[in-house]
Amino acid sequence: MKRIHLVCNAHLDPVWLWEWPEGAGEALSTFRTAADFCERRENFVFSHNEALLYQWIEDYEPALFKRIQRLVKAGRWNILGGWFLQPDCNMPSGESLVRQILLGKRYFREKFGVDIKTAANLDPFGHARGLVQILAKSGYHSYLFCRPDAAFLALPDDDFVWVGYDGSEVLGTRVKAHYNSQGGKARAKVEEWIQSHPGRDLSLLLWGIGDHGGGASKRDLDDLDGLISSNGEFEVFHSTAEAYFEELGRRRNALPRVAHSLNPWAVGCYTTMVRVKQGHRRLENELFSAEKMASIASFQGLMKYPGRDLAEAFRDLAFSEFHDILPGSSIGPGEEGAVRLLDHGLEICSRVKAKAFFALAAGEPAAEEGEIPILVYNPHPFRIRTLLACEFEDHEPNFGGGYLFPGIFQHGRRLPSQPEKELSNLSLEWRKKVVFSAELEPGRMTRFSCRLEKIDQKPGPGIAEEGGMIRFKTDDLDVLINTTTGLLDRAKIGGRDILAANAFKPLVIGDNADPWGMSVRRFREVVGEFTLMDPAAAASFAGVSKASLPPVRVIEDGEVRTVVEALFGYDHSFIVLRYFLPKAGTEIEVEIRVLWNEKDRMLKLSLPTHLGPCRYLGQAAYGIDELPDNGDEVVGQKWAAVASRDADLALTIINDGVYGSDFADGEVRLSLLRSPAHAADPAGDRPLLHHDRHIPRIDQGERVFHFWINGGRSGERLSAVEGEALARNEVLYVLAYFPPGTGRKARPGVVLSDPVVQLAALKKAEDGNDLIIRLFEPTGIERTAELEMPFVRARTTVHIKGFEIKTLRYCRKTKEFWNVDLIENET
């Protein structure tokens, strides 16, 4: 007998329109109707996921919530998926996805006493391969999804074994017939499936009215009852996803294996609404670094652990990852609400980090006469060599003439440093910005001493244009900036060409008003490019009093770096591009300030390389993907890399909040901005937009992007880039601060002997007072590392497999470590 499991669900996108009262009202109505049917019809089971919606029911209609609790206990209502909500599954970091599950699973276990085994993300637009290990280590054995469909992603079968980077496995099923059905046509959907799949002996069909609510109806249930009672070749019955996967698991060995991410679909969502994407990235980074700092301070008795504050900020983060918020497919109020939500979480993090920093700094000695202490906290378990920038204000302006040069000292030794333009625009010399070269020990506070030294005048640049070029040359770097184009004509690192001419060219790409990019795979049609302003336009744009300004200039130069600014224009838009070139080391920073006023256009940044045949790689959630090299739009996280196939050479590109890019013919194109309309869905042949009025567009106005470019031997670059990207995103805490000198000296935090192994999370356990330490191996190579935690006077040896997520629990009372899963259960 051929069997069809019918799973009724209501697709309730709780915040697609953002008006959460509307979403809550929709959930209340749908769940009320579903509960009625479950109570009245013995053979019917309703399924739904997303803890957020159940929390709304619990808050706004407690009686309904208690009915659902009784139905779950009786097996008449099924919790499907068990996450906080259905997030985007490509752009959140691996640790963010862990927290989505942790929030959801703990809620459903507490309120309903269930441990869900089948994860379900029916509507998200793609699924990172790193999910497999996350699911397996969160107690799941199976995964249900709908997108991408077969037109965008070919699979050997819709039922398969999904294999993770580390070899973890879960069963996967793509629901070919999608997640909903039209009202009164559920039976027709089943009959159509039977007719088009006569040879399929095991199937799962989702049904439920509409794309935003509805669920079951009396007519549909009556029609399905008639079909269920008929004795045909197919046995049709109401069921659950877990029951389907239990049956599918018995034929596991016959299923094909899929060992890649499940992409692409809606590739425009990798870039749309970058203001939300950057805010989300920043909240991720601030939350994880705040959690680490607070753990290190509180576990050595310097402050109380801010568990409630962190939990509230994590809820903000999880909410922002909803699959129509983070991808940028909501309406305008949705965007504004997301920004408000992210800012709320960021403000919490700012306060938590400040409290932790001051607690960790309290034991530093008081300042000496004439010293301005600069304290830097490194939350990472590895040593960092970098350039630091710090602003401060002397006790009064410089009334004595000359110039006060900020010299930097450590242990009595002067460090390379230079003054640069501060953020304020005071006419007096008062506020200062100093940039200096520093080396920071892992997991601890490092102190530097700034002393103001009177000199005749502020030093001027020692580098200038010559023959239409600004040439910057050190022992490690050889860079040419063309002053007629504003672009890099050469970038040699260690004597080897990495970037080709015209690097960092801003390209304008043809696009349309669809924020999803539902019908496309790539954005490759160049319709224009930003070009250098003429001197008069540059002066007008910069707002200077002079009639002309060279559009390419050295604006800072000193012992530690040179900064070159170039001004570009295109139609109604402008770009300020700054190159930060280090006097030591090989990492080039690029800042791009865009004033964007185009419509139905996309902005990409071109980086042609000199590496020959290459692989294109990108960071994914707890893993690395080898990405297409045919110009298709792809998604990545904090970094991308171009690795030569013929030479031991690689280029790495770190970002602070972009996700889309493409690669073809040795050229990387980083996707910065799109300007579609809000929620413009290309349905059939109907026009995308009304053409009788002004339609606002997304990402109009000013946006700022940062990239860090480096090159070198492939193995060295690909081993180092994960830690470098983490340090550029979970930023160091730098503050000019006069400590009281009366506190207890803080002990160091976490130190790992192998700098490749990453500290993904450091937090208080969800239950009890133990410490949770999560590590990740990012290169695919098995390693052994010594884990030291001086702040709790503990250490252990860790063996970690390639791409493994390893979670340890440390008990301060017993001084013992043990392995736990991602839900913090002992393994």
mmCIF file of N, CA and C in Angstrom, residues 8 27-47 57 61 63-72 76-77 207 214-218 221-222 225:
data_model
loop_
_atom_site.group_PDB
_atom_site.id
_atom_site.type_symbol
_atom_site.label_atom_id
_atom_site.label_comp_id
_atom_site.label_asym_id
_atom_site.label_seq_id
_atom_site.Cartn_x
_atom_site.Cartn_y
_atom_site.Cartn_z
ATOM 1 N N CYS A 8 -1.288 19.029 8.346
ATOM 2 C CA CYS A 8 -1.962 20.325 8.277
ATOM 3 C C CYS A 8 -1.180 21.346 9.081
ATOM 4 N N ALA A 27 -2.594 34.834 14.584
ATOM 5 C CA ALA A 27 -2.270 33.591 15.275
ATOM 6 C C ALA A 27 -3.406 33.172 16.209
ATOM 7 N N LEU A 28 -3.958 34.121 16.952
ATOM 8 C CA LEU A 28 -5.048 33.805 17.871
ATOM 9 C C LEU A 28 -6.238 33.189 17.132
ATOM 10 N N SER A 29 -6.619 33.811 16.042
ATOM 11 C CA SER A 29 -7.770 33.327 15.280
ATOM 12 C C SER A 29 -7.517 31.946 14.701
ATOM 13 N N THR A 30 -6.348 31.772 14.092
ATOM 14 C CA THR A 30 -6.029 30.495 13.450
ATOM 15 C C THR A 30 -5.904 29.375 14.472
ATOM 16 N N PHE A 31 -5.219 29.630 15.577
ATOM 17 C CA PHE A 31 -5.021 28.598 16.584
ATOM 18 C C PHE A 31 -6.346 28.239 17.266
ATOM 19 N N ARG A 32 -7.210 29.212 17.428
ATOM 20 C CA ARG A 32 -8.513 28.946 18.043
ATOM 21 C C ARG A 32 -9.317 27.974 17.169
ATOM 22 N N THR A 33 -9.335 28.246 15.868
ATOM 23 C CA THR A 33 -10.059 27.369 14.936
ATOM 24 C C THR A 33 -9.433 25.984 14.899
ATOM 25 N N ALA A 34 -8.087 25.941 14.865
ATOM 26 C CA ALA A 34 -7.404 24.646 14.825
ATOM 27 C C ALA A 34 -7.698 23.833 16.079
ATOM 28 N N ALA A 35 -7.732 24.488 17.236
ATOM 29 C CA ALA A 35 -8.033 23.773 18.479
ATOM 30 C C ALA A 35 -9.444 23.195 18.430
ATOM 31 N N ASP A 36 -10.392 23.940 17.876
ATOM 32 C CA ASP A 36 -11.763 23.438 17.746
ATOM 33 C C ASP A 36 -11.784 22.145 16.927
ATOM 34 N N PHE A 37 -11.110 22.140 15.797
ATOM 35 C CA PHE A 37 -11.100 20.958 14.933
ATOM 36 C C PHE A 37 -10.408 19.785 15.617
ATOM 37 N N CYS A 38 -9.293 20.042 16.303
ATOM 38 C CA CYS A 38 -8.573 18.952 16.979
ATOM 39 C C CYS A 38 -9.442 18.305 18.055
ATOM 40 N N GLU A 39 -10.240 19.116 18.747
ATOM 41 C CA GLU A 39 -11.095 18.583 19.815
ATOM 42 C C GLU A 39 -12.287 17.820 19.263
ATOM 43 N N ARG A 40 -12.752 18.182 18.068
ATOM 44 C CA ARG A 40 -13.996 17.601 17.536
ATOM 45 C C ARG A 40 -13.755 16.426 16.600
ATOM 46 N N ARG A 41 -12.566 16.337 16.025
ATOM 47 C CA ARG A 41 -12.314 15.291 15.022
ATOM 48 C C ARG A 41 -11.185 14.390 15.512
ATOM 49 N N GLU A 42 -11.520 13.123 15.743
ATOM 50 C CA GLU A 42 -10.579 12.214 16.377
ATOM 51 C C GLU A 42 -9.345 11.937 15.517
ATOM 52 N N ASN A 43 -9.509 11.953 14.219
ATOM 53 C CA ASN A 43 -8.373 11.558 13.377
ATOM 54 C C ASN A 43 -7.520 12.736 12.921
ATOM 55 N N PHE A 44 -7.833 13.948 13.374
ATOM 56 C CA PHE A 44 -7.142 15.146 12.870
ATOM 57 C C PHE A 44 -6.067 15.603 13.852
ATOM 58 N N VAL A 45 -4.887 15.944 13.298
ATOM 59 C CA VAL A 45 -3.779 16.503 14.079
ATOM 60 C C VAL A 45 -3.342 17.789 13.386
ATOM 61 N N PHE A 46 -3.183 18.844 14.157
ATOM 62 C CA PHE A 46 -2.701 20.120 13.625
ATOM 63 C C PHE A 46 -1.232 20.299 14.023
ATOM 64 N N SER A 47 -0.420 20.821 13.118
ATOM 65 C CA SER A 47 1.009 21.031 13.387
ATOM 66 C C SER A 47 1.364 22.497 13.230
ATOM 67 N N ILE A 57 0.203 33.712 22.169
ATOM 68 C CA ILE A 57 -1.032 33.071 22.643
ATOM 69 C C ILE A 57 -1.051 33.028 24.175
ATOM 70 N N GLU A 61 -4.154 35.226 25.206
ATOM 71 C CA GLU A 61 -5.348 34.399 25.358
ATOM 72 C C GLU A 61 -4.982 33.138 26.156
ATOM 73 N N ALA A 63 -6.498 31.116 28.092
ATOM 74 C CA ALA A 63 -7.401 29.963 28.038
ATOM 75 C C ALA A 63 -7.123 29.126 26.792
ATOM 76 N N LEU A 64 -6.895 29.769 25.659
ATOM 77 C CA LEU A 64 -6.559 29.046 24.432
ATOM 78 C C LEU A 64 -5.229 28.321 24.597
ATOM 79 N N PHE A 65 -4.288 28.967 25.254
ATOM 80 C CA PHE A 65 -2.978 28.349 25.460
ATOM 81 C C PHE A 65 -3.123 27.053 26.257
ATOM 82 N N LYS A 66 -3.961 27.066 27.284
ATOM 83 C CA LYS A 66 -4.162 25.858 28.093
ATOM 84 C C LYS A 66 -4.842 24.761 27.282
ATOM 85 N N ARG A 67 -5.766 25.136 26.385
ATOM 86 C CA ARG A 67 -6.380 24.142 25.492
ATOM 87 C C ARG A 67 -5.313 23.468 24.632
ATOM 88 N N ILE A 68 -4.400 24.276 24.093
ATOM 89 C CA ILE A 68 -3.351 23.724 23.235
ATOM 90 C C ILE A 68 -2.425 22.818 24.047
ATOM 91 N N GLN A 69 -2.113 23.204 25.268
ATOM 92 C CA GLN A 69 -1.288 22.339 26.117
ATOM 93 C C GLN A 69 -1.946 20.972 26.298
ATOM 94 N N ARG A 70 -3.263 20.953 26.545
ATOM 95 C CA ARG A 70 -3.975 19.685 26.708
ATOM 96 C C ARG A 70 -3.951 18.869 25.419
ATOM 97 N N LEU A 71 -4.122 19.544 24.283
ATOM 98 C CA LEU A 71 -4.120 18.843 22.993
ATOM 99 C C LEU A 71 -2.754 18.257 22.680
ATOM 100 N N VAL A 72 -1.692 18.987 22.991
ATOM 101 C CA VAL A 72 -0.334 18.458 22.768
ATOM 102 C C VAL A 72 -0.126 17.214 23.624
ATOM 103 N N ARG A 76 -2.931 15.328 19.965
ATOM 104 C CA ARG A 76 -3.838 15.855 18.944
ATOM 105 C C ARG A 76 -3.310 17.142 18.321
ATOM 106 N N TRP A 77 -2.262 17.693 18.887
ATOM 107 C CA TRP A 77 -1.636 18.926 18.370
ATOM 108 C C TRP A 77 -0.136 18.674 18.378
ATOM 109 N N TRP A 207 -0.655 20.823 3.956
ATOM 110 C CA TRP A 207 -1.828 21.545 3.480
ATOM 111 C C TRP A 207 -2.294 22.502 4.570
ATOM 112 N N GLY A 214 -5.054 30.757 8.292
ATOM 113 C CA GLY A 214 -6.125 29.903 7.790
ATOM 114 C C GLY A 214 -6.085 28.513 8.379
ATOM 115 N N GLY A 215 -5.068 27.734 8.039
ATOM 116 C CA GLY A 215 -4.996 26.366 8.529
ATOM 117 C C GLY A 215 -6.088 25.515 7.920
ATOM 118 N N ALA A 216 -6.777 24.755 8.757
ATOM 119 C CA ALA A 216 -7.826 23.844 8.283
ATOM 120 C C ALA A 216 -9.163 24.569 8.132
ATOM 121 N N SER A 217 -10.028 23.985 7.309
ATOM 122 C CA SER A 217 -11.414 24.457 7.188
ATOM 123 C C SER A 217 -12.335 23.240 7.239
ATOM 124 N N LYS A 218 -13.599 23.456 7.611
ATOM 125 C CA LYS A 218 -14.552 22.343 7.686
ATOM 126 C C LYS A 218 -14.708 21.673 6.329
ATOM 127 N N LEU A 221 -11.655 19.519 5.583
ATOM 128 C CA LEU A 221 -11.608 18.322 6.414
ATOM 129 C C LEU A 221 -12.660 17.308 5.985
ATOM 130 N N ASP A 222 -13.850 17.777 5.629
ATOM 131 C CA ASP A 222 -14.887 16.854 5.147
ATOM 132 C C ASP A 222 -14.438 16.183 3.858
ATOM 133 N N ASP A 225 -11.740 13.686 4.635
ATOM 134 C CA ASP A 225 -12.288 12.488 5.284
ATOM 135 C C ASP A 225 -12.835 11.522 4.248
#
